[in-house]
CSV table of C-alpha atoms in Angstrom, one decimal:
chain,number,residue,atom,x,y,z
A,1,MET,CA,-8.1,-18.0,6.3
A,2,ALA,CA,-11.2,-18.3,5.8
A,3,ASP,CA,-11.8,-21.5,3.2
A,4,ILE,CA,-11.9,-19.9,0.1
A,5,PRO,CA,-12.9,-21.8,-3.1
A,6,ASP,CA,-10.4,-23.0,-5.7
A,7,GLU,CA,-13.0,-21.0,-8.3
A,8,LEU,CA,-12.3,-17.9,-6.7
A,9,ILE,CA,-8.4,-17.8,-6.7
A,10,THR,CA,-8.7,-19.2,-10.3
A,11,LEU,CA,-11.2,-16.5,-11.7
A,12,GLU,CA,-9.2,-13.7,-9.8
A,13,ARG,CA,-5.9,-15.1,-10.9
A,14,SER,CA,-7.0,-15.1,-14.5
A,15,SER,CA,-7.8,-11.2,-14.3
A,16,GLU,CA,-4.7,-10.2,-12.5
A,17,VAL,CA,-3.1,-12.2,-15.7
A,18,GLU,CA,-5.4,-10.0,-18.5
A,19,ARG,CA,-5.0,-6.7,-16.7
A,20,ALA,CA,-0.7,-7.6,-16.8
A,21,LYS,CA,-0.9,-7.9,-20.3
A,22,LEU,CA,-2.3,-4.5,-21.0
A,23,ALA,CA,1.4,-3.3,-19.7
A,24,GLY,CA,3.5,-1.5,-22.4
A,25,LEU,CA,0.4,-1.6,-25.1
A,26,GLY,CA,-1.2,1.5,-27.0
A,27,GLY,CA,-3.8,2.5,-29.7
A,28,GLU,CA,-6.7,-0.5,-30.4
A,29,GLU,CA,-4.3,-3.3,-28.6
A,30,CYS,CA,-5.0,-2.0,-25.7
A,31,GLU,CA,-8.6,-1.6,-25.9
A,32,ALA,CA,-8.9,-4.5,-26.9
A,33,GLN,CA,-7.0,-5.9,-23.7
A,34,ARG,CA,-8.4,-4.5,-21.4
A,35,ALA,CA,-12.4,-6.0,-22.6
A,36,ARG,CA,-10.5,-8.8,-22.0
A,37,TRP,CA,-9.7,-8.0,-18.5
A,38,ARG,CA,-13.3,-6.1,-18.5
A,39,THR,CA,-14.5,-9.4,-19.0
A,40,ALA,CA,-12.5,-12.0,-16.7
A,41,ALA,CA,-12.7,-8.6,-13.8
A,42,GLY,CA,-16.6,-9.3,-13.9
A,43,ALA,CA,-16.5,-12.9,-13.7
A,44,PHE,CA,-14.2,-12.9,-10.8
A,45,GLN,CA,-17.2,-10.2,-9.2
A,46,ALA,CA,-19.8,-12.1,-10.1
A,47,ALA,CA,-19.2,-15.3,-8.6
A,48,VAL,CA,-17.8,-13.1,-5.3
A,49,THR,CA,-21.5,-12.2,-4.8
A,50,GLU,CA,-22.8,-15.0,-5.7
A,51,TYR,CA,-20.5,-17.1,-2.8
A,52,ALA,CA,-20.7,-14.2,-0.9
A,53,ALA,CA,-24.4,-14.5,-1.1
A,54,ARG,CA,-24.7,-18.3,0.4
A,55,GLU,CA,-25.8,-18.9,3.4
A,56,ASP,CA,-23.2,-20.8,4.6
A,57,VAL,CA,-21.0,-18.7,3.8
A,58,GLY,CA,-20.5,-16.7,7.3
A,59,MET,CA,-18.6,-13.1,5.6
A,60,SER,CA,-19.5,-10.4,3.4
A,61,ARG,CA,-19.4,-9.9,0.3
A,62,TYR,CA,-16.1,-7.8,0.8
A,63,GLU,CA,-15.0,-10.0,3.2
A,64,VAL,CA,-14.9,-13.0,0.6
A,65,GLU,CA,-13.3,-10.1,-2.1
A,66,GLN,CA,-10.1,-9.5,0.6
A,67,ALA,CA,-10.0,-12.6,1.3
A,68,VAL,CA,-9.7,-13.6,-2.1
A,69,LYS,CA,-7.3,-11.0,-3.3
A,70,LYS,CA,-5.1,-11.8,-0.4
A,71,ALA,CA,-4.3,-14.9,-1.4
A,72,VAL,CA,-3.5,-14.3,-4.4
A,73,ARG,CA,-1.5,-11.9,-3.1
A,74,HIS,CA,0.3,-13.9,-1.1
A,75,GLY,CA,0.0,-17.0,-2.8
A,76,GLU,CA,3.1,-15.7,-5.8
A,77,GLU,CA,4.1,-12.8,-7.6
A,78,ASP,CA,2.7,-9.7,-8.9
A,79,PRO,CA,2.0,-10.7,-12.6
A,80,ALA,CA,2.3,-7.3,-13.5
A,81,GLU,CA,6.0,-6.7,-12.6
């Protein structure tokens, strides 16, 4: 597996934790939590884009994102479960 910066792993985990918190929510609580999830997911996506654009990274943006997601999902239980 490629070397993935810890920052990207942390951002994706944060996004997944925020997504998992949506379970069982409704109404305004759900909308507020969905906004927190979108913020966390947006931070992850921006960091992936920035990292993949570096000249010393030999992976496409897609490959970086998939490597991070794989590392996160294989490194721990799904927080939604």
